[in-house]
Amino acid sequence: MTSSPLFYQAGPALPEISHGDGVTLWDTRGRAYLDGCSGAISCNLGHGRQDIRNAMLAQLDRVAFTYRTQFESAPALALGHALVELTGGALEKVFFVSSGSEAVESALKLARQYVVATGEPQRRRFVSLRPSYHGSTLGALGVTGYRPLEAPFTALTQASLKVPGPDFYRHTDADDDAHVDRVLAETRAAIEAAGPESIIAFVLEPVGGASTGARLLGERYLKGIRALCDEFGCLLILDEVLTGVGRTGAWFAFQHYGVTPDLLATAKGLGAGYYPVGALLARDDIVEAVMATGGFQHGHTYAGNPLACATGLAVVEAIRREGLLENARARGEQLGAGLRALAERHAWVGQVRGIGLLWGVELVADPATRAPFPAEQNRFAQITALAREEGLLIYPRRTLDGVAGDHFLVTPPLTITADEVETLLERLARAMARFDRALADEAAAPTARSTEGRPS
């Protein structure tokens, strides 16, 4: 253990942050890093924004905190109206929280209260994907499909029914449509075996996040899940904690696919790293049914506080004012093309996939069989460390249920310029070339050892 009073996850000592500006962060030694992952895919506007600072200071000069049962708040009302508008009016009610886990937890609890309020208390289960990630609180962890995170808490969580999602990289079906049809058929069978009358809701990310490395689910699949929910009378909860507020080049990822959820959780980019704020959005009739039977039995102390909502409102206004949805699409095309070009140089890149400014790069030991590297080799950590040495921050995770596979996410702020994308790609190219050399050195090492001691 170190002498620091702080503990997070095990790992090497980290540099101490000094300051940030735009897409760049500096440590206290003066070293600069291009933030190629927006922190935890949350700093959507980059660092050091004076407009966000000014909005926060203006609110601080009025009042930072009031409790939602004691006062109404103009920033909360304005941000609520703005979020409803961003869904095109499809989701009319908003409940504020402070994090993604809280947003998902709120969605689960509102969904459960709704089925009880509408006379279906036998609905007690959720359906979600394996792999997936939906948060660290116990309810959200119950719908998460990521074994290392689940394992210590399985005795405490109410586990969802886990079903596979589409994997357009590894499937062996005749084509992608056949693959989606098979996955949907397996999902139907699993729900029917569990009893459709027991299902509250299906929970999923419309584009995979850290648990799958930006795995795309596609319109055919998402419409198929929407149809299953409608058929079985259960709700569709979309987790857009990571994908929401512009990350994919739309306000919300569901808008790419023509599928509307019943409830939606968002956070991360809503506060853009400046202040914790998230939201649950829901259909009006769901909220009305719950409120008519005594109200939503849930809440958090800091939910909807004026400072949080003033920050979120300033973020939304900045995205609109600066055309950052358009920038996310344009820079996303540039970034995707650059990543695919890098992949052509390296056989160990299995797939590059993404949308907007959400891109994943999957690493494999054998491109022919698509076999992952042995888990104990921790390749995802190795290439992340090399990128850091080259002045680039990327976001690594395991691809296959958290126990195998390697990927990293490239998710820079929505404000990134064309020149900065090129700088990002140049630094990543250097890190990937060094990773190549490390693999070659490892491959040569057994041969070198085998010749030691032989007479010359």
Coordinates of C-alpha atoms in Angstrom, one line a residue:
M1 CA 0.0 0.0 0.0
T2 CA 1.1 3.6 -0.7
S3 CA 1.2 6.3 1.9
S4 CA -1.7 8.1 0.1
P5 CA -5.0 8.1 2.0
L6 CA -6.9 7.5 -1.3
F7 CA -7.6 4.1 -2.8
Y8 CA -9.2 3.3 -6.1
Q9 CA -8.1 0.4 -8.2
A10 CA -4.8 -1.4 -8.0
G11 CA -2.1 -0.2 -10.4
P12 CA 1.0 1.8 -10.9
A13 CA 1.5 5.2 -9.5
L14 CA -0.1 7.9 -11.6
P15 CA 1.1 11.4 -12.5
E16 CA -0.4 14.3 -10.6
I17 CA -2.7 16.5 -12.7
S18 CA -1.8 20.2 -13.0
H19 CA -4.3 21.8 -15.5
G20 CA -6.1 21.4 -18.7
D21 CA -7.1 23.4 -21.8
G22 CA -9.1 22.2 -24.8
V23 CA -8.2 18.6 -25.5
T24 CA -4.9 18.8 -23.6
L25 CA -4.0 18.0 -20.0
W26 CA -0.7 18.7 -18.2
D27 CA 0.8 17.0 -15.2
T28 CA 2.8 18.7 -12.5
R29 CA 6.0 17.8 -14.3
G30 CA 4.9 19.9 -17.3
R31 CA 4.2 16.9 -19.5
A32 CA 1.3 17.3 -22.0
Y33 CA -1.3 14.6 -22.9
L34 CA -3.9 14.7 -25.6
D35 CA -7.1 13.6 -23.9
G36 CA -8.1 10.9 -26.4
C37 CA -10.8 9.5 -24.2
S38 CA -12.5 12.6 -22.6
G39 CA -11.5 11.3 -19.2
A40 CA -14.0 8.6 -18.7
I41 CA -15.8 9.4 -21.9
S42 CA -17.4 12.4 -20.1
C43 CA -15.4 15.6 -20.8
N44 CA -17.3 16.2 -24.0
L45 CA -16.4 19.9 -24.2
G46 CA -12.7 19.5 -23.3
H47 CA -11.0 21.3 -20.5
G48 CA -10.7 24.9 -19.3
R49 CA -14.0 26.2 -20.8
Q50 CA -14.6 29.8 -19.7
D51 CA -18.2 29.8 -20.8
I52 CA -19.0 26.8 -18.5
R53 CA -17.0 28.4 -15.7
N54 CA -18.9 31.6 -16.1
A55 CA -22.3 29.9 -16.0
M56 CA -21.2 28.0 -12.9
L57 CA -19.9 31.2 -11.2
A58 CA -23.1 33.1 -12.1
Q59 CA -25.2 30.4 -10.4
L60 CA -22.8 30.2 -7.4
D61 CA -23.3 34.0 -6.9
R62 CA -27.1 33.3 -6.6
V63 CA -27.3 29.9 -4.8
A64 CA -25.5 26.6 -5.2
F65 CA -27.9 24.2 -3.5
T66 CA -31.5 24.0 -2.7
Y67 CA -33.4 20.8 -1.9
R68 CA -35.9 19.8 -4.6
T69 CA -38.8 19.4 -2.1
Q70 CA -38.3 23.0 -0.7
F71 CA -37.8 25.2 -3.8
E72 CA -38.3 25.0 -7.6
S73 CA -35.1 25.9 -9.5
A74 CA -35.0 27.9 -12.8
P75 CA -31.9 26.0 -14.0
A76 CA -33.6 22.6 -13.3
L77 CA -36.8 23.7 -15.2
A78 CA -34.8 25.0 -18.1
L79 CA -32.6 21.9 -18.4
G80 CA -35.6 19.6 -18.1
H81 CA -37.4 21.4 -20.9
A82 CA -34.2 21.3 -23.0
L83 CA -33.7 17.5 -22.5
V84 CA -37.3 16.8 -23.4
E85 CA -36.8 18.9 -26.6
L86 CA -33.6 16.9 -27.4
T87 CA -35.6 13.7 -27.5
G88 CA -38.0 15.3 -30.0
G89 CA -40.7 15.2 -27.3
A90 CA -40.7 11.4 -27.2
L91 CA -39.9 11.4 -23.4
E92 CA -41.7 14.2 -21.6
K93 CA -40.6 13.8 -18.0
V94 CA -37.2 14.3 -16.3
F95 CA -35.7 13.2 -13.0
F96 CA -32.3 14.5 -12.1
V97 CA -29.5 12.6 -10.5
S98 CA -25.7 13.0 -10.1
S99 CA -24.2 10.0 -11.9
G100 CA -24.8 7.3 -14.5
S101 CA -25.2 4.6 -11.9
E102 CA -27.9 6.7 -10.2
A103 CA -29.6 7.3 -13.5
V104 CA -29.8 3.6 -14.3
E105 CA -30.8 2.8 -10.7
S106 CA -33.6 5.4 -11.0
A107 CA -34.8 3.9 -14.3
L108 CA -35.0 0.4 -12.7
K109 CA -36.9 1.6 -9.7
L110 CA -39.3 3.8 -11.7
A111 CA -40.0 0.8 -14.0
R112 CA -40.7 -1.5 -11.1
Q113 CA -43.0 1.1 -9.5
Y114 CA -44.8 1.5 -12.8
V115 CA -45.7 -2.2 -13.2
V116 CA -46.9 -2.3 -9.6
A117 CA -49.0 0.8 -10.1
T118 CA -50.6 -0.7 -13.2
G119 CA -51.5 -3.9 -11.6
E120 CA -48.7 -6.2 -12.6
P121 CA -46.6 -6.8 -9.5
Q122 CA -45.6 -10.2 -10.7
R123 CA -43.1 -8.5 -13.1
R124 CA -39.9 -8.7 -11.0
R125 CA -37.1 -9.3 -13.5
F126 CA -35.1 -7.3 -16.0
V127 CA -33.4 -8.5 -19.1
S128 CA -30.0 -7.3 -20.2
L129 CA -27.0 -8.2 -22.3
R130 CA -23.8 -10.2 -21.6
P131 CA -21.4 -8.5 -21.8
S132 CA -22.6 -5.1 -20.7
Y133 CA -22.0 -2.4 -18.1
H134 CA -24.7 -0.3 -16.4
G135 CA -23.2 1.0 -13.2
S136 CA -21.7 0.1 -9.8
T137 CA -24.7 0.5 -7.5
L138 CA -26.3 -2.8 -6.6
G139 CA -29.4 -2.5 -8.8
A140 CA -27.4 -1.3 -11.8
L141 CA -24.8 -4.0 -11.1
G142 CA -27.6 -6.6 -11.2
V143 CA -28.3 -5.8 -14.9
T144 CA -24.5 -5.5 -15.7
G145 CA -22.9 -8.4 -17.5
Y146 CA -19.2 -8.1 -16.7
R147 CA -18.0 -11.0 -14.5
P148 CA -15.1 -9.4 -12.6
L149 CA -17.5 -6.6 -11.4
E150 CA -20.3 -9.0 -10.6
A151 CA -18.4 -11.8 -8.8
P152 CA -17.9 -10.2 -5.3
F153 CA -21.6 -9.2 -5.1
T154 CA -23.6 -12.0 -6.7
A155 CA -25.0 -12.9 -3.3
L156 CA -26.3 -9.4 -2.8
T157 CA -27.7 -8.4 -6.2
Q158 CA -30.9 -9.2 -8.0
A159 CA -29.5 -10.6 -11.2
S160 CA -31.2 -9.9 -14.5
L161 CA -31.8 -12.5 -17.2
K162 CA -28.7 -12.2 -19.3
V163 CA -28.9 -12.8 -23.1
P164 CA -26.3 -12.3 -25.8
G165 CA -26.3 -9.3 -28.1
P166 CA -25.1 -9.3 -31.7
D167 CA -21.4 -9.6 -32.3
F168 CA -20.7 -8.6 -35.9
Y169 CA -17.0 -9.4 -35.6
R170 CA -17.0 -12.9 -34.3
H171 CA -20.3 -14.5 -35.4
T172 CA -20.3 -17.4 -37.9
D173 CA -23.8 -17.0 -39.3
A174 CA -24.4 -16.7 -43.0
D175 CA -24.5 -12.9 -42.9
D176 CA -25.3 -10.1 -40.4
D177 CA -29.0 -10.2 -40.9
A178 CA -29.0 -14.0 -40.2
H179 CA -26.9 -13.3 -37.1
V180 CA -29.3 -10.7 -35.8
D181 CA -32.3 -13.0 -36.5
R182 CA -30.6 -15.8 -34.5
V183 CA -29.8 -13.6 -31.6
L184 CA -33.3 -12.3 -31.5
A185 CA -34.7 -15.8 -31.6
E186 CA -32.5 -16.9 -28.7
T187 CA -33.6 -13.8 -26.8
R188 CA -37.2 -14.6 -27.4
A189 CA -36.7 -18.2 -26.3
A190 CA -34.9 -17.1 -23.1
I191 CA -37.7 -14.6 -22.2
E192 CA -40.4 -17.2 -22.9
A193 CA -38.6 -19.8 -20.7
A194 CA -38.4 -17.3 -17.9
G195 CA -42.0 -16.2 -18.4
P196 CA -42.8 -13.0 -20.3
E197 CA -45.3 -12.0 -17.6
S198 CA -42.3 -11.8 -15.1
I199 CA -40.3 -9.2 -17.1
I200 CA -40.3 -5.5 -16.1
A201 CA -38.0 -4.2 -18.8
F202 CA -35.2 -4.8 -21.2
V203 CA -32.1 -2.7 -20.4
L204 CA -29.3 -2.0 -23.0
E205 CA -26.9 0.5 -24.4
P206 CA -27.8 1.3 -28.1
V207 CA -24.1 1.4 -28.8
G208 CA -21.8 -0.6 -26.6
G209 CA -19.5 1.3 -24.2
A210 CA -16.5 0.2 -22.2
S211 CA -17.7 -3.4 -21.7
T212 CA -17.7 -4.2 -25.5
G213 CA -15.5 -1.5 -27.0
A214 CA -18.1 0.4 -29.0
R215 CA -19.8 -2.7 -30.3
L216 CA -22.6 -1.6 -32.6
L217 CA -26.0 -3.4 -32.3
G218 CA -27.6 -2.0 -35.4
E219 CA -31.0 -0.9 -36.4
R220 CA -32.4 -4.4 -37.2
Y221 CA -31.5 -5.7 -33.7
L222 CA -32.7 -2.6 -31.8
K223 CA -36.1 -2.6 -33.7
G224 CA -36.3 -6.3 -33.0
I225 CA -35.9 -5.7 -29.3
R226 CA -38.4 -2.9 -29.3
A227 CA -40.9 -5.3 -31.0
L228 CA -40.3 -8.0 -28.4
C229 CA -40.9 -5.5 -25.6
D230 CA -44.1 -4.4 -27.2
E231 CA -45.2 -8.0 -27.7
F232 CA -44.4 -9.0 -24.1
G233 CA -45.7 -5.9 -22.5
C234 CA -42.5 -4.9 -20.9
L235 CA -40.6 -1.6 -21.1
L236 CA -37.4 -0.7 -23.0
I237 CA -34.8 1.1 -21.0
L238 CA -31.9 2.6 -22.9
D239 CA -28.7 3.3 -21.0
E240 CA -27.3 6.4 -22.8
V241 CA -25.0 7.4 -19.9
L242 CA -22.0 7.2 -22.2
T243 CA -23.6 7.6 -25.7
G244 CA -25.9 10.5 -24.8
V245 CA -25.5 14.3 -25.2
G246 CA -23.7 14.3 -28.6
R247 CA -21.1 11.5 -28.3
T248 CA -22.4 9.6 -31.4
G249 CA -23.1 12.7 -33.5
A250 CA -26.8 12.8 -32.4
W251 CA -28.2 14.1 -29.1
F252 CA -28.9 10.5 -28.3
A253 CA -27.8 7.3 -30.0
F254 CA -31.3 5.9 -30.3
Q255 CA -32.0 8.7 -32.8
H256 CA -29.8 7.0 -35.4
Y257 CA -32.0 3.9 -35.4
G258 CA -35.6 5.0 -35.3
V259 CA -36.2 3.3 -32.0
T260 CA -37.7 5.1 -29.1
P261 CA -37.3 3.9 -25.5
D262 CA -39.8 4.1 -22.7
L263 CA -37.1 5.3 -20.2
L264 CA -33.6 6.7 -20.9
A265 CA -30.7 7.2 -18.5
T266 CA -28.0 9.7 -19.3
A267 CA -25.1 11.4 -17.4
K268 CA -21.4 11.7 -18.2
G269 CA -21.5 14.2 -21.1
L270 CA -24.4 16.1 -19.6
G271 CA -22.0 17.7 -17.0
A272 CA -19.1 17.4 -19.5
G273 CA -16.7 16.8 -16.6
Y274 CA -17.5 20.1 -15.0
Y275 CA -20.0 19.0 -12.4
P276 CA -21.8 15.8 -11.6
V277 CA -25.2 15.7 -13.2
G278 CA -27.3 13.0 -14.9
A279 CA -31.0 12.4 -15.7
L280 CA -33.7 9.8 -16.1
L281 CA -36.1 10.6 -18.9
A282 CA -39.4 8.8 -19.1
R283 CA -42.7 8.7 -20.9
D284 CA -45.4 10.9 -19.3
D285 CA -47.9 8.1 -18.8
I286 CA -45.3 6.1 -16.9
V287 CA -44.7 9.0 -14.5
E288 CA -48.3 9.8 -14.1
A289 CA -49.2 6.2 -13.1
V290 CA -46.5 6.2 -10.5
M291 CA -47.3 9.7 -9.1
A292 CA -51.0 8.8 -8.9
T293 CA -50.2 6.0 -6.5
G294 CA -48.1 7.9 -3.9
G295 CA -45.2 9.3 -5.9
F296 CA -41.8 8.0 -6.9
Q297 CA -40.3 6.4 -3.8
H298 CA -36.7 7.4 -4.7
G299 CA -34.3 10.3 -4.6
H300 CA -30.9 11.7 -3.8
T301 CA -29.9 14.7 -1.8
Y302 CA -28.1 16.5 -4.6
A303 CA -30.5 15.6 -7.3
G304 CA -31.5 18.6 -9.4
N305 CA -29.5 21.1 -7.4
P306 CA -29.2 24.5 -9.1
L307 CA -25.4 24.4 -9.7
A308 CA -25.6 21.0 -11.4
C309 CA -28.5 22.0 -13.6
A310 CA -26.9 25.4 -14.5
T311 CA -23.8 23.5 -15.6
G312 CA -25.8 20.9 -17.7
L313 CA -27.8 23.7 -19.3
A314 CA -24.5 25.6 -20.2
V315 CA -23.2 22.3 -21.7
V316 CA -26.3 21.8 -23.9
E317 CA -26.2 25.4 -25.1
A318 CA -22.5 25.2 -26.0
I319 CA -23.1 22.0 -28.1
R320 CA -25.9 23.8 -29.9
R321 CA -24.1 27.1 -30.3
E322 CA -20.9 25.6 -31.6
G323 CA -22.4 22.9 -33.9
L324 CA -20.7 20.1 -32.0
L325 CA -23.1 17.4 -33.2
E326 CA -21.9 18.2 -36.8
N327 CA -18.3 18.3 -35.6
A328 CA -18.7 14.9 -33.9
R329 CA -19.9 13.4 -37.2
A330 CA -17.2 15.0 -39.3
R331 CA -14.3 14.4 -36.9
G332 CA -15.7 10.9 -36.3
E333 CA -15.4 10.1 -40.0
Q334 CA -11.9 11.4 -40.0
L335 CA -10.9 9.5 -36.9
G336 CA -12.5 6.3 -38.1
A337 CA -10.7 6.4 -41.4
G338 CA -7.4 7.1 -39.6
L339 CA -8.0 4.2 -37.2
R340 CA -8.8 1.8 -40.1
A341 CA -5.6 2.9 -41.9
L342 CA -3.6 2.1 -38.8
A343 CA -5.3 -1.2 -38.5
E344 CA -4.1 -2.2 -42.0
R345 CA -0.5 -2.0 -40.7
H346 CA -1.0 -4.3 -37.7
A347 CA -2.3 -7.8 -37.9
W348 CA -3.2 -7.8 -34.2
V349 CA -6.0 -5.2 -34.7
G350 CA -9.0 -7.4 -35.2
Q351 CA -11.6 -4.8 -35.7
V352 CA -12.1 -1.0 -35.7
R353 CA -15.7 0.0 -35.0
G354 CA -17.6 3.1 -34.0
I355 CA -19.9 6.0 -34.6
G356 CA -19.5 9.7 -34.1
L357 CA -16.6 10.2 -31.7
L358 CA -17.1 6.8 -30.0
W359 CA -14.5 4.3 -31.5
G360 CA -13.2 1.0 -30.3
V361 CA -10.1 -0.9 -31.4
E362 CA -10.2 -4.7 -30.6
L363 CA -6.9 -6.6 -30.3
V364 CA -6.5 -10.2 -31.2
A365 CA -3.7 -12.8 -31.1
D366 CA -4.7 -14.4 -34.3
P367 CA -6.6 -12.4 -37.0
A368 CA -7.6 -15.6 -38.8
T369 CA -9.3 -17.2 -35.9
R370 CA -10.1 -13.9 -34.1
A371 CA -8.7 -15.5 -30.9
P372 CA -8.0 -13.1 -28.2
F373 CA -4.6 -12.7 -26.5
P374 CA -4.2 -14.8 -23.3
A375 CA -5.8 -12.8 -20.5
E376 CA -2.8 -12.9 -18.3
Q377 CA -0.8 -10.9 -20.9
N378 CA -2.9 -7.8 -20.2
R379 CA -2.4 -6.4 -23.7
F380 CA -5.0 -3.7 -23.2
A381 CA -3.0 -2.2 -20.3
Q382 CA 0.3 -2.6 -22.3
I383 CA -0.8 -0.5 -25.2
T384 CA -2.5 2.1 -23.0
A385 CA 0.8 2.6 -21.1
L386 CA 2.6 3.0 -24.4
A387 CA 0.1 5.5 -25.6
R388 CA 0.5 7.5 -22.4
E389 CA 4.2 7.5 -22.9
E390 CA 3.5 9.0 -26.3
G391 CA 1.3 11.7 -24.8
L392 CA -2.1 10.2 -25.6
L393 CA -4.8 9.0 -23.2
I394 CA -7.0 6.1 -24.4
Y395 CA -9.5 4.0 -22.4
P396 CA -8.8 0.3 -22.1
R397 CA -11.1 -2.6 -21.1
R398 CA -11.6 -6.3 -21.7
T399 CA -14.0 -7.2 -24.6
L400 CA -15.3 -10.7 -23.7
D401 CA -17.3 -10.5 -20.5
G402 CA -14.5 -8.8 -18.6
V403 CA -12.4 -12.0 -18.4
A404 CA -10.7 -12.1 -21.9
G405 CA -10.2 -10.1 -25.0
D406 CA -8.6 -6.6 -25.2
H407 CA -9.8 -3.3 -26.6
F408 CA -9.3 0.3 -26.2
L409 CA -11.7 3.2 -26.8
V410 CA -10.8 6.4 -28.6
T411 CA -13.3 9.0 -27.6
P412 CA -11.9 12.6 -27.7
P413 CA -13.9 15.7 -26.8
L414 CA -16.6 16.8 -29.3
T415 CA -14.6 20.0 -29.7
I416 CA -11.6 18.3 -31.2
T417 CA -10.3 19.9 -34.5
A418 CA -9.1 18.2 -37.7
D419 CA -5.5 19.0 -36.8
E420 CA -5.9 17.6 -33.3
V421 CA -7.3 14.4 -34.8
E422 CA -4.2 14.1 -36.9
T423 CA -2.0 14.6 -33.8
L424 CA -4.0 12.0 -31.9
L425 CA -3.5 9.5 -34.8
E426 CA 0.2 10.3 -35.0
R427 CA 0.7 9.6 -31.3
L428 CA -1.4 6.4 -31.5
A429 CA 0.6 5.3 -34.5
R430 CA 3.9 5.6 -32.5
A431 CA 2.4 3.6 -29.6
M432 CA 1.1 0.9 -32.0
A433 CA 4.5 0.6 -33.7
R434 CA 6.1 0.2 -30.2
F435 CA 3.5 -2.5 -29.4
D436 CA 4.5 -4.2 -32.6
R437 CA 8.1 -4.3 -31.7
A438 CA 7.3 -5.6 -28.2
L439 CA 5.3 -8.5 -29.7
A440 CA 8.2 -9.2 -32.1
D441 CA 10.7 -9.2 -29.3
E442 CA 8.6 -11.6 -27.3
A443 CA 8.2 -13.9 -30.3
A444 CA 12.0 -13.9 -30.8
A445 CA 12.9 -14.5 -27.2
P446 CA 12.2 -18.2 -27.1
T447 CA 14.3 -18.8 -30.2
A448 CA 17.1 -16.8 -28.6
R449 CA 16.9 -18.8 -25.4
S450 CA 16.8 -22.1 -27.3
T451 CA 20.2 -21.5 -28.9
E452 CA 21.9 -20.5 -25.7
G453 CA 24.6 -22.9 -24.6
R454 CA 25.0 -24.6 -27.9
P455 CA 28.6 -24.9 -29.1
S456 CA 29.6 -22.5 -31.8

